Coordinates of C-alpha atoms in Angstrom, one line a residue:
Chain A
M1 CA 129.9 177.3 148.7
E2 CA 133.0 175.3 148.2
K3 CA 134.9 176.9 151.3
N4 CA 130.8 176.2 153.7
K5 CA 131.4 173.2 152.9
L6 CA 135.6 172.5 153.4
I7 CA 134.7 174.5 157.8
K8 CA 132.6 171.7 158.1
F9 CA 136.0 169.2 158.4
Q10 CA 137.8 171.9 159.8
K11 CA 138.3 170.0 163.2
F12 CA 140.1 167.2 161.2
G13 CA 143.2 169.6 160.2
K14 CA 146.7 169.5 162.0
K15 CA 148.5 171.9 164.4
N16 CA 152.1 171.4 165.7
E17 CA 150.6 171.7 169.2
V18 CA 152.7 171.8 172.1
K19 CA 151.6 170.8 175.3
T20 CA 152.0 173.3 177.4
N21 CA 152.0 173.8 181.4
S22 CA 151.6 177.5 182.4
S23 CA 151.8 177.1 185.9
K24 CA 154.7 178.3 187.7
E25 CA 155.3 175.5 190.3
V26 CA 157.9 173.0 189.9
W27 CA 160.2 170.8 191.2
S28 CA 163.6 169.7 192.2
Y29 CA 166.3 168.1 192.2
T30 CA 169.7 167.3 193.6
R31 CA 172.8 165.0 193.8
V32 CA 176.4 164.2 194.3
S33 CA 178.9 161.8 193.2
S34 CA 180.2 159.9 196.2
I35 CA 180.0 160.2 200.4
D36 CA 182.5 162.4 200.9
Q37 CA 181.2 165.1 198.6
K38 CA 177.6 164.5 200.6
D39 CA 178.4 166.2 203.6
N40 CA 180.9 169.5 201.9
Y41 CA 178.0 171.2 202.3
S42 CA 177.3 171.2 198.1
L43 CA 174.0 169.9 198.5
L44 CA 173.5 172.3 200.7
N45 CA 174.7 175.4 197.9
Q46 CA 172.7 173.2 195.2
E47 CA 169.7 174.1 196.8
Q48 CA 169.9 177.3 198.0
D49 CA 170.9 178.2 194.3
I50 CA 167.6 176.6 193.0
K51 CA 165.4 178.1 195.5
K52 CA 166.8 181.7 194.9
Y53 CA 166.9 180.6 191.5
A54 CA 163.6 180.3 191.6
E55 CA 162.7 182.9 194.2
E56 CA 164.3 185.4 191.4
N57 CA 161.5 184.2 188.6
G58 CA 158.4 183.0 190.5
Y59 CA 158.8 180.1 190.9
D60 CA 157.4 177.6 193.3
I61 CA 159.3 174.9 194.5
I62 CA 156.4 172.4 195.5
H63 CA 158.4 169.1 195.8
P64 CA 162.5 168.9 196.8
F65 CA 164.1 165.3 195.4
G66 CA 167.7 164.3 195.2
G67 CA 169.7 165.5 198.4
I68 CA 172.2 162.4 198.7
Y69 CA 174.7 161.1 196.9
E70 CA 174.2 158.8 193.1
S71 CA 176.6 158.8 190.8
A72 CA 174.9 160.1 187.1
K73 CA 177.1 157.9 184.8
E74 CA 173.6 155.9 184.8
D75 CA 170.5 157.5 184.9
F76 CA 168.2 154.3 186.0
T77 CA 170.4 153.0 188.6
R78 CA 169.7 155.5 190.6
K79 CA 166.8 156.1 192.3
E80 CA 165.8 159.2 193.9
F81 CA 166.6 160.1 190.1
Q82 CA 163.6 156.9 188.8
K83 CA 161.3 158.5 191.7
L84 CA 161.3 161.8 190.4
I85 CA 160.4 160.6 187.2
N86 CA 157.9 157.4 187.8
A87 CA 156.4 160.8 190.1
I88 CA 156.7 163.1 187.2
Q89 CA 154.9 159.6 184.6
K90 CA 152.5 159.2 186.9
S91 CA 151.5 163.1 189.3
R92 CA 148.4 164.3 188.2
R93 CA 149.6 167.5 188.1
R94 CA 152.6 167.6 187.0
P95 CA 155.4 170.6 187.6
F96 CA 155.9 173.4 185.4
A97 CA 159.6 172.1 185.3
V98 CA 162.4 170.8 187.2
I99 CA 165.5 172.6 188.0
I100 CA 168.6 171.3 188.3
Y101 CA 171.5 173.4 189.2
K102 CA 174.1 172.0 186.7
M103 CA 173.2 170.3 183.9
N104 CA 175.7 167.7 185.1
R105 CA 173.7 167.1 187.8
F106 CA 170.6 165.5 185.8
S107 CA 172.9 163.6 183.8
R108 CA 176.1 162.3 182.6
S109 CA 175.1 159.5 180.5
G110 CA 175.3 161.3 178.0
G111 CA 172.7 160.2 174.9
S112 CA 170.4 158.4 177.5
G113 CA 170.5 162.5 179.3
V114 CA 169.1 163.4 176.4
G115 CA 166.5 161.4 175.3
L116 CA 165.5 161.3 178.6
A117 CA 165.5 164.9 178.5
E118 CA 163.2 164.8 175.8
Y119 CA 161.0 162.7 176.9
L120 CA 160.1 164.9 179.6
V121 CA 159.8 168.0 177.5
N122 CA 158.0 166.9 174.6
E123 CA 155.6 163.6 176.2
L124 CA 155.2 165.0 179.1
G125 CA 155.5 168.5 178.9
V126 CA 157.6 169.6 181.9
H127 CA 160.7 171.4 180.8
L128 CA 164.1 171.4 183.1
I129 CA 165.8 174.7 183.9
E130 CA 169.3 174.7 185.4
A131 CA 169.4 177.1 188.0
I132 CA 173.1 178.2 187.6
S133 CA 172.8 180.2 183.7
G134 CA 169.6 180.3 184.0
M135 CA 168.8 177.9 180.8
D136 CA 165.8 176.3 180.3
T137 CA 163.9 173.9 178.0
T138 CA 161.2 176.4 176.7
T139 CA 162.5 177.3 173.1
E140 CA 163.4 175.3 171.2
K141 CA 167.0 177.1 171.2
G142 CA 166.9 176.5 174.5
Q143 CA 167.2 172.4 174.6
L144 CA 169.3 172.5 172.4
E145 CA 171.7 174.1 173.7
I146 CA 170.4 171.7 177.5
Y147 CA 171.4 168.7 174.9
R148 CA 175.3 169.8 174.3
K149 CA 174.7 170.8 178.1
L150 CA 174.2 167.1 178.8
L151 CA 176.3 165.8 176.0
S152 CA 179.2 167.2 176.9
A153 CA 178.8 166.3 180.4
R154 CA 179.2 163.4 179.1
E155 CA 182.5 164.5 178.0
E156 CA 184.0 165.7 181.2
N157 CA 183.1 161.9 183.1
I158 CA 185.1 160.2 179.5
T159 CA 187.5 162.5 180.5
R160 CA 188.0 162.3 184.1
L161 CA 188.3 158.7 183.2
E162 CA 190.5 159.0 181.0
H163 CA 192.7 160.6 183.8
T164 CA 191.9 158.8 186.3
I165 CA 191.5 154.8 185.5
P166 CA 195.9 154.4 184.5
G167 CA 196.7 155.6 188.3
M168 CA 193.6 152.7 189.5
E169 CA 195.0 150.4 187.5
S170 CA 198.5 150.7 188.4
F171 CA 196.9 150.4 192.1
L172 CA 194.8 147.4 191.5
K173 CA 199.0 146.4 190.3
A174 CA 200.8 147.1 193.6
G175 CA 198.3 144.6 195.1
N176 CA 196.1 147.7 196.5
W177 CA 191.7 146.9 196.4
L178 CA 189.7 149.6 195.3
G179 CA 186.5 150.1 197.3
V180 CA 185.6 148.4 200.2
A181 CA 186.9 145.3 202.5
P182 CA 184.8 142.7 202.3
M183 CA 183.1 141.4 205.5
G184 CA 185.5 140.4 208.3
Y185 CA 188.0 143.1 207.3
D186 CA 189.3 146.5 208.4
H187 CA 189.9 149.1 205.8
Y188 CA 192.6 151.3 206.8
G189 CA 193.3 154.0 204.1
T190 CA 193.6 157.1 202.7
R191 CA 190.2 157.6 201.7
V192 CA 188.3 155.3 204.2
H193 CA 185.0 157.3 206.4
D194 CA 186.4 156.2 209.7
F195 CA 189.0 159.4 210.5
D196 CA 189.8 156.6 213.5
K197 CA 190.7 154.0 209.7
R198 CA 192.9 156.8 207.8
S199 CA 196.6 156.3 207.1
M200 CA 198.4 157.0 204.9
Q201 CA 199.4 153.4 202.8
Q202 CA 196.2 150.6 202.8
N203 CA 197.1 148.8 205.5
I204 CA 193.3 145.8 205.2
R205 CA 193.7 143.5 208.0
L206 CA 191.6 140.2 209.5
N207 CA 189.0 141.4 212.4
E208 CA 187.2 139.4 215.2
V209 CA 184.6 138.9 212.3
G210 CA 186.4 137.7 209.8
K211 CA 188.1 135.0 212.6
K212 CA 184.5 133.5 212.9
L213 CA 184.2 134.0 209.7
Q214 CA 187.6 131.4 208.4
L215 CA 185.5 128.8 210.9
A216 CA 182.5 129.2 208.0
W217 CA 184.9 128.1 205.3
Q218 CA 186.2 125.0 207.1
W219 CA 182.8 124.3 207.5
K220 CA 181.9 124.8 203.9
S221 CA 184.5 122.8 203.1
E222 CA 184.1 119.6 205.1
G223 CA 180.6 119.7 203.1
E224 CA 178.1 121.7 205.6
T225 CA 175.1 123.5 204.5
D226 CA 174.8 127.4 204.4
V227 CA 171.4 127.2 206.4
E228 CA 173.6 125.5 209.0
I229 CA 176.7 127.4 208.6
I230 CA 174.5 130.6 209.0
R231 CA 173.1 129.3 212.0
R232 CA 176.5 128.0 214.0
L233 CA 177.9 131.6 213.3
K234 CA 175.0 133.6 214.8
E235 CA 175.3 131.8 217.9
L236 CA 179.2 132.4 217.7
G237 CA 177.1 135.9 217.0
V238 CA 178.1 137.3 213.4
E239 CA 175.0 137.6 211.5
I240 CA 175.6 137.0 207.4
T241 CA 173.2 135.8 204.8
S242 CA 172.3 133.8 202.4
Q243 CA 173.5 135.5 199.9
R244 CA 176.4 137.4 201.7
I245 CA 177.6 133.9 202.0
S246 CA 177.0 132.5 198.7
A247 CA 179.0 135.6 197.8
M248 CA 181.7 135.1 199.5
W249 CA 182.7 131.9 198.5
R250 CA 183.1 132.9 195.5
N251 CA 185.5 136.0 197.0
I252 CA 189.4 135.2 196.1
F253 CA 189.7 138.6 197.6
Y254 CA 189.1 136.4 200.8
C255 CA 192.4 134.0 199.5
G256 CA 194.5 136.5 199.6
L257 CA 194.1 137.0 195.3
I258 CA 192.3 139.8 193.7
A259 CA 190.2 140.2 190.5
N260 CA 189.0 143.5 189.9
K261 CA 187.9 144.6 186.0
L262 CA 190.8 147.0 185.7
L263 CA 192.6 144.3 185.3
K264 CA 190.8 142.8 181.9
G265 CA 190.3 139.3 183.8
N266 CA 193.6 139.0 185.3
V267 CA 194.3 137.5 188.6
I268 CA 196.4 139.6 191.3
E269 CA 197.6 138.4 194.6
G270 CA 196.4 141.5 196.9
N271 CA 198.8 143.0 200.2
H272 CA 195.5 141.7 202.3
E273 CA 196.6 139.2 204.6
A274 CA 194.5 136.1 203.0
M275 CA 191.2 134.3 205.4
V276 CA 191.8 131.6 204.2
S277 CA 194.5 129.2 201.9
K278 CA 194.1 128.9 198.3
E279 CA 193.7 124.7 198.4
L280 CA 191.3 125.5 201.4
F281 CA 189.4 127.9 198.6
L282 CA 188.9 124.9 195.8
K283 CA 188.4 122.6 197.6
V284 CA 185.4 124.9 197.9
Q285 CA 184.7 125.6 194.6
D286 CA 185.1 122.4 193.8
I287 CA 182.4 121.4 196.4
I288 CA 180.0 124.0 195.4
N289 CA 180.0 123.1 191.7
N290 CA 179.1 119.7 192.4
R291 CA 176.4 120.4 194.4
K292 CA 174.7 122.3 191.6
Q293 CA 175.9 119.2 189.0
G294 CA 173.8 117.1 191.0
Y295 CA 175.9 116.7 194.8
T296 CA 173.1 114.7 196.9
V297 CA 173.0 115.1 200.4
V298 CA 172.8 111.7 202.5
K299 CA 169.2 111.8 204.7
Q300 CA 169.4 110.8 208.0
P301 CA 166.2 108.8 208.8
E302 CA 164.2 111.4 211.5
E303 CA 162.2 108.3 212.0
R304 CA 164.9 106.4 213.4
P305 CA 167.3 107.8 215.2
L306 CA 169.3 104.6 216.2
T307 CA 170.2 103.7 213.8
G308 CA 174.3 103.3 213.8
H309 CA 173.5 102.8 217.7
L310 CA 172.0 99.6 218.0
F311 CA 174.3 95.7 219.1
C312 CA 172.9 92.6 219.0
S313 CA 172.8 90.8 221.7
V314 CA 173.2 87.4 219.9
C315 CA 176.0 88.2 217.5
G316 CA 177.0 91.9 218.8
N317 CA 176.3 93.4 215.2
K318 CA 175.2 96.2 214.2
L319 CA 171.4 96.1 213.7
T320 CA 170.6 98.1 210.7
S321 CA 167.0 99.8 210.2
Y322 CA 164.2 100.4 207.5
E323 CA 160.6 100.8 206.7
H324 CA 158.3 98.8 205.9
K325 CA 156.8 100.7 202.9
A326 CA 153.0 99.3 202.9
K327 CA 152.4 99.6 206.7
K328 CA 154.5 101.9 207.0
L329 CA 155.9 100.9 210.0
H330 CA 159.6 101.5 211.0
Y331 CA 162.3 98.7 212.4
Y332 CA 165.6 98.1 213.5
K333 CA 166.7 94.8 212.0
C334 CA 170.8 92.3 213.1
Q335 CA 171.2 91.3 209.1
N336 CA 173.1 88.5 211.2
C337 CA 170.6 86.8 213.5
N338 CA 167.6 85.9 212.0
G339 CA 164.2 87.0 213.0
S340 CA 166.1 90.0 215.5
C341 CA 163.9 92.2 214.8
I342 CA 161.9 95.0 217.0
N343 CA 159.7 98.0 215.4
T344 CA 161.1 101.4 216.4
S345 CA 157.9 102.4 218.1
T346 CA 154.9 100.6 220.3
P347 CA 151.9 99.7 218.0
L348 CA 148.7 100.9 218.8
S349 CA 147.0 97.4 218.5
R350 CA 149.7 95.9 220.9
L351 CA 151.2 98.5 223.7
K352 CA 153.5 95.2 225.8
N353 CA 155.5 95.5 222.8
K354 CA 157.2 98.5 223.5
G355 CA 159.2 100.1 220.3
A356 CA 162.9 100.6 221.0
H357 CA 162.4 104.4 221.2
E358 CA 159.9 103.9 224.4
M359 CA 162.6 101.7 226.3
F360 CA 165.1 104.2 224.7
V361 CA 163.3 106.9 226.9
D362 CA 162.5 105.1 229.3
L363 CA 166.3 104.0 229.7
L364 CA 167.2 107.4 229.5
D365 CA 164.1 108.7 232.5
S366 CA 166.3 106.4 234.6
Y367 CA 169.8 108.4 235.2
Q368 CA 170.3 111.8 235.5
L369 CA 173.6 114.0 235.7
D370 CA 175.6 113.0 239.6
D371 CA 175.1 115.4 241.9
K372 CA 179.3 115.1 242.5
F373 CA 179.0 116.6 239.3
L374 CA 176.5 119.5 238.8
D375 CA 179.0 122.2 240.3
L376 CA 181.7 121.7 238.1
F377 CA 179.3 121.2 234.9
K378 CA 177.7 124.5 236.1
I379 CA 180.3 125.8 235.9
Q380 CA 181.9 125.1 232.4
L381 CA 179.1 126.2 231.4
E382 CA 179.4 129.9 233.3
K383 CA 183.2 130.1 231.5
M384 CA 181.2 128.4 228.1
L385 CA 178.6 130.5 228.1
G386 CA 181.1 133.8 228.9
S387 CA 183.5 132.8 225.8
V388 CA 180.6 133.8 223.5
S389 CA 179.2 137.4 225.1
K390 CA 182.5 138.1 226.0
E391 CA 182.6 138.9 221.8
K392 CA 179.6 141.0 222.7
R393 CA 180.6 142.7 225.1
N394 CA 183.6 143.8 223.7
E395 CA 180.5 145.1 220.8
D396 CA 178.7 146.9 223.4
S397 CA 181.3 149.1 224.4
L398 CA 181.9 150.1 221.1
V399 CA 178.1 150.6 220.8
K400 CA 178.2 153.3 223.9
K401 CA 181.9 155.0 222.5
Q402 CA 179.8 155.8 219.5
L403 CA 177.1 156.7 221.2
T404 CA 179.0 159.0 223.5
E405 CA 180.8 160.4 220.9
L406 CA 177.2 161.4 218.3
K407 CA 176.4 163.0 222.2
N408 CA 179.8 164.6 222.2
K409 CA 178.4 166.0 218.8
K410 CA 175.0 167.5 219.4
E411 CA 175.9 169.5 222.2
N412 CA 179.4 171.0 220.1
L413 CA 176.6 171.7 217.0
E414 CA 174.1 173.1 219.6
E415 CA 176.6 175.3 221.2
R416 CA 178.1 176.6 217.7
F417 CA 174.4 177.5 216.3
A418 CA 174.1 179.2 220.2
F419 CA 177.1 181.1 218.9
K420 CA 175.2 181.8 215.6
E421 CA 178.6 180.6 214.0
I422 CA 176.0 178.3 212.2
E423 CA 173.2 178.7 210.3
Y424 CA 170.1 177.6 211.4
E425 CA 169.6 175.9 208.3
L426 CA 173.4 174.0 208.3
Y427 CA 172.3 173.2 212.7
N428 CA 168.9 171.4 211.4
R429 CA 170.5 169.5 209.0
L430 CA 173.1 168.5 210.3
L431 CA 170.8 167.6 214.5
T432 CA 168.7 165.9 212.2
K433 CA 171.5 164.4 210.7
I434 CA 172.7 163.7 214.1
N435 CA 169.4 162.1 216.0
T436 CA 169.0 159.7 213.2
Q437 CA 172.7 157.8 213.7
I438 CA 171.8 157.7 217.5
C439 CA 168.5 156.5 217.6
E440 CA 169.4 153.4 214.7
I441 CA 172.1 152.8 217.1
G442 CA 169.2 152.6 219.7
P443 CA 169.3 152.5 223.5
K444 CA 171.6 150.1 224.6
D445 CA 171.8 150.3 229.0
D446 CA 169.9 147.6 229.4
I447 CA 172.3 145.2 227.7
S448 CA 174.2 143.6 230.3
E449 CA 171.3 143.6 232.8
N450 CA 169.6 141.6 230.1
K451 CA 172.3 139.6 229.3
I452 CA 173.1 138.3 233.4
S453 CA 169.4 137.2 233.2
N454 CA 170.0 135.3 230.1
L455 CA 173.1 133.9 231.1
K456 CA 171.0 132.5 234.6
S457 CA 168.2 131.1 232.1
Q458 CA 170.6 129.2 230.0
L459 CA 172.3 128.2 233.1
N460 CA 169.1 126.8 234.4
K461 CA 168.4 125.6 231.4
S462 CA 171.3 123.3 230.9
V463 CA 171.1 122.0 234.3
E464 CA 167.0 121.1 234.0
F465 CA 168.4 119.0 230.9
T466 CA 170.3 117.4 232.7
Q467 CA 167.7 115.9 234.8
N468 CA 165.7 115.7 232.3
I469 CA 167.2 114.4 229.7
S470 CA 164.4 111.3 228.3
K471 CA 162.3 114.5 227.6
H472 CA 164.6 116.7 225.3
W473 CA 166.0 113.0 223.8
V474 CA 161.7 113.3 222.6
S475 CA 161.4 117.2 220.9
A476 CA 165.6 117.4 219.4
S477 CA 166.3 117.2 216.1
I478 CA 166.9 113.5 214.7
G479 CA 171.8 115.4 215.0
N480 CA 171.1 116.7 218.5
K481 CA 169.4 112.8 219.3
K482 CA 172.5 111.1 218.1
R483 CA 174.6 113.7 220.1
I484 CA 172.4 112.8 223.5
Q485 CA 172.8 109.0 222.9
K486 CA 176.6 109.3 222.3
V487 CA 177.3 111.3 225.1
L488 CA 174.8 109.6 226.9
F489 CA 176.5 105.4 225.4
P490 CA 179.8 106.2 223.9
D491 CA 179.5 102.8 223.3
G492 CA 176.4 102.1 222.0
L493 CA 173.8 99.8 223.4
V494 CA 172.7 96.3 223.9
I495 CA 169.4 95.2 222.3
D496 CA 168.0 91.8 223.2
T497 CA 165.2 91.9 220.6
K498 CA 163.3 89.1 222.0
N499 CA 163.4 89.9 226.0
R500 CA 162.9 93.0 224.7
Q501 CA 165.6 95.1 226.6
Y502 CA 168.7 97.0 227.1
L503 CA 172.1 96.1 227.9
T504 CA 173.6 99.2 228.5
S505 CA 177.3 98.4 228.3
K506 CA 179.0 101.8 229.2
V507 CA 177.1 104.8 230.6
N508 CA 178.5 108.0 230.6
S509 CA 180.5 108.1 234.4
L510 CA 178.7 111.1 234.9
F511 CA 175.5 110.4 235.2
A512 CA 173.8 108.1 237.7
L513 CA 170.7 105.8 238.2
K514 CA 167.7 108.3 239.3
R515 CA 167.5 107.7 243.4
S516 CA 164.7 105.3 243.1
I517 CA 165.6 103.4 240.7
S518 CA 169.3 102.6 241.8
D519 CA 167.2 101.8 245.8
N520 CA 164.7 99.8 243.7
I521 CA 168.2 98.1 241.8
E522 CA 170.0 97.9 245.0
D523 CA 167.3 95.6 246.7
K524 CA 167.4 93.6 243.7
E525 CA 171.0 93.3 244.4
K526 CA 172.4 95.5 242.1
G527 CA 172.0 95.2 238.2
L528 CA 170.5 93.2 238.0
T529 CA 167.0 91.9 235.4
T530 CA 163.6 93.6 235.9
N531 CA 161.4 91.0 234.7
K532 CA 158.0 92.2 232.9
S533 CA 155.7 91.9 236.5
D534 CA 157.9 93.4 238.5
K535 CA 159.7 96.7 236.7
S536 CA 159.8 99.8 237.9
S537 CA 158.1 102.8 236.0
T538 CA 160.8 104.2 234.7
V539 CA 163.2 101.9 233.3
A540 CA 160.7 99.5 231.5
G541 CA 161.8 96.0 231.0
T542 CA 165.2 97.2 231.2
R543 CA 168.5 95.3 232.3
I544 CA 171.6 97.5 234.5
E545 CA 174.8 97.0 233.9
L546 CA 176.2 99.6 235.8
V547 CA 179.4 100.3 234.7
T548 CA 182.7 101.0 237.2
S549 CA 184.9 103.4 234.6
G550 CA 188.2 104.7 236.4
L551 CA 186.6 106.7 239.0
Chain B
M1 CA 177.2 115.8 206.1
Y2 CA 177.9 116.3 209.6
D3 CA 181.0 115.3 211.3
E4 CA 180.6 116.1 215.3
D5 CA 184.4 114.3 214.6
K6 CA 185.4 117.6 213.0
D7 CA 182.9 120.0 214.3
L8 CA 185.1 123.9 215.5
Y9 CA 182.5 124.9 216.9
K10 CA 184.5 122.6 220.1
E11 CA 187.4 123.6 218.6
V12 CA 185.8 127.5 219.7
Y13 CA 184.8 125.8 223.2
L14 CA 187.8 124.7 223.8
E15 CA 189.8 127.0 225.6
N16 CA 187.5 127.3 228.0
K17 CA 187.9 123.8 229.3
L18 CA 187.8 123.1 232.6
T19 CA 191.4 123.0 233.7
K20 CA 192.4 119.9 236.0
N21 CA 193.5 122.3 238.5
E22 CA 190.3 123.9 239.0
I23 CA 188.4 120.2 238.7
R24 CA 190.9 119.6 242.2
Q25 CA 189.7 122.9 244.3
F26 CA 186.9 120.7 244.5
E27 CA 187.7 118.0 247.7
Q28 CA 185.8 115.0 246.4
F29 CA 188.1 114.7 243.0
D30 CA 191.6 116.1 245.0
Y31 CA 192.8 112.3 245.2
L32 CA 191.9 111.4 241.8
T33 CA 195.1 110.2 239.4
E34 CA 195.8 113.0 237.2
V35 CA 194.3 110.6 233.5
E36 CA 190.8 110.5 235.7
I37 CA 190.3 114.4 236.4
E38 CA 191.5 114.6 232.6
K39 CA 188.5 112.2 231.9
I40 CA 186.0 114.4 233.8
S41 CA 187.4 117.3 232.5
D42 CA 186.6 115.4 228.9
L43 CA 182.7 114.1 230.6
I44 CA 182.0 117.5 231.2
F45 CA 183.3 119.6 228.3
D46 CA 181.1 117.2 226.3
L47 CA 178.0 117.4 228.1
A48 CA 177.7 120.8 228.5
L49 CA 178.5 121.4 224.8
L50 CA 175.6 119.4 224.1
A51 CA 173.4 120.8 227.1
K52 CA 174.6 124.3 224.7
K53 CA 173.4 123.1 221.7
I54 CA 170.2 121.3 223.2
I55 CA 169.2 124.5 224.5
T56 CA 169.5 126.7 221.9
E57 CA 167.8 124.7 219.3

């Protein structure tokens, strides 16, 4: 009776349950530590051994992971490894095990690697199998052996570092650079990937991009914003992200120095050529630091581009500008002459009272580049646009060279395969790699044609600009509006606010009055007033005094 | 703030500025003095630089 009563509670009894997975489906993971090893068959060997082990033991490899180079010093910075762990966690149909060629391929992080292995085995029920020894975590003894191997992988790493670190420290102290040289430099040395740049001694030289980045440093030291610098570099053919340019400002490598954790906080002179002087580097640091502490950018009044460009016809003083905040209207005003003030734009209620901007547009509209200078202007532009594309042409020839090399490699590979010098697997693998590289470069045959048509289009647009300056002034940014003003009227404009007219003192000598207007003015005895009743439609309310330059 | 007098962009293109000889190739400018030719060269260069800025923005 007592026994029968306890039977009802049997279901609450605790058993030592181990999650078991009877499936024969397994996943695999391969890796090498550096890009140099990626191409030396190491990955292929790992894959082949894993495959062989699986076949001999009746396992079916469903998902192969890895196949790339990633350091196992840390586990969660490895993208492919992380992908494997995430896939196991999320998978509804988990594999029986993950096969690894050797445990040091799984992890070299020591304790962390052991923790991860324990999590996979005990929490997720996925075992680890070492292909080379056949050891696995299906038994407790096997588990302990695998953990021991993971710890010894860490130990191997530490021992290796004990040997290599002093060498790396000496290398650094001799003024050499560890790792890939920053943007703007060509790196020559013993371990670079590009065979053309292999040399017995390290030599880091400033390249063409570097010379343009020198300009960027100069602009930065003058307070230019990163956005504007990036834009200007792009015009010169250099693409750089805001993050990268920001990192560049902080990297002392650019002023000829070297900093590295292995130097324990010390900074030393590098053997490489400095891109900028130390003084300029420090100046840029001051700018960056000041900006963080509340450096304010003086905003140019977008609504009043003629500020600083207008002069009072009565006293000759520069007009200032302001906004009437209640009315939301903008004005130019002479602080010296009482009442000498003009609205920037024509008010809707009083269309007869043209604003300074509309008057300025009319004034611009009356000028165009003199025909006799048109050919000179085109030649100058061609020279200028050609100089930018010179850099791009060099890039194009480099790309073409790369393409030819890749195509030759492909042919060689096909030949070797045809003569059975290499296995199909290796052939296929290398062929995919070459094809990917070719695709990344892309077809570049139309480069020159595009460039020529682009050059023509730019030339046409530029000529059109010189014929319709007013249209471009209206749509230009504040900076470009000011540039146009300065080029057309280098000494500024005298304005008669009372009679609402510009008295131009000096106009760029390359420009001439448009035909209809010059005829009109000649009729009125050269440059005299146009009154409101019989004014030309294009020079409304404007008196033009032609300036004779030295020409 | 941006200061166009310190515009190094200008310096990049300066090597492509029209020379006096190139300007003198045109008959209508051949009679001009050195100073006048130099002035034309400056003005044309500034205008081309401006046009390039305008059309590329």
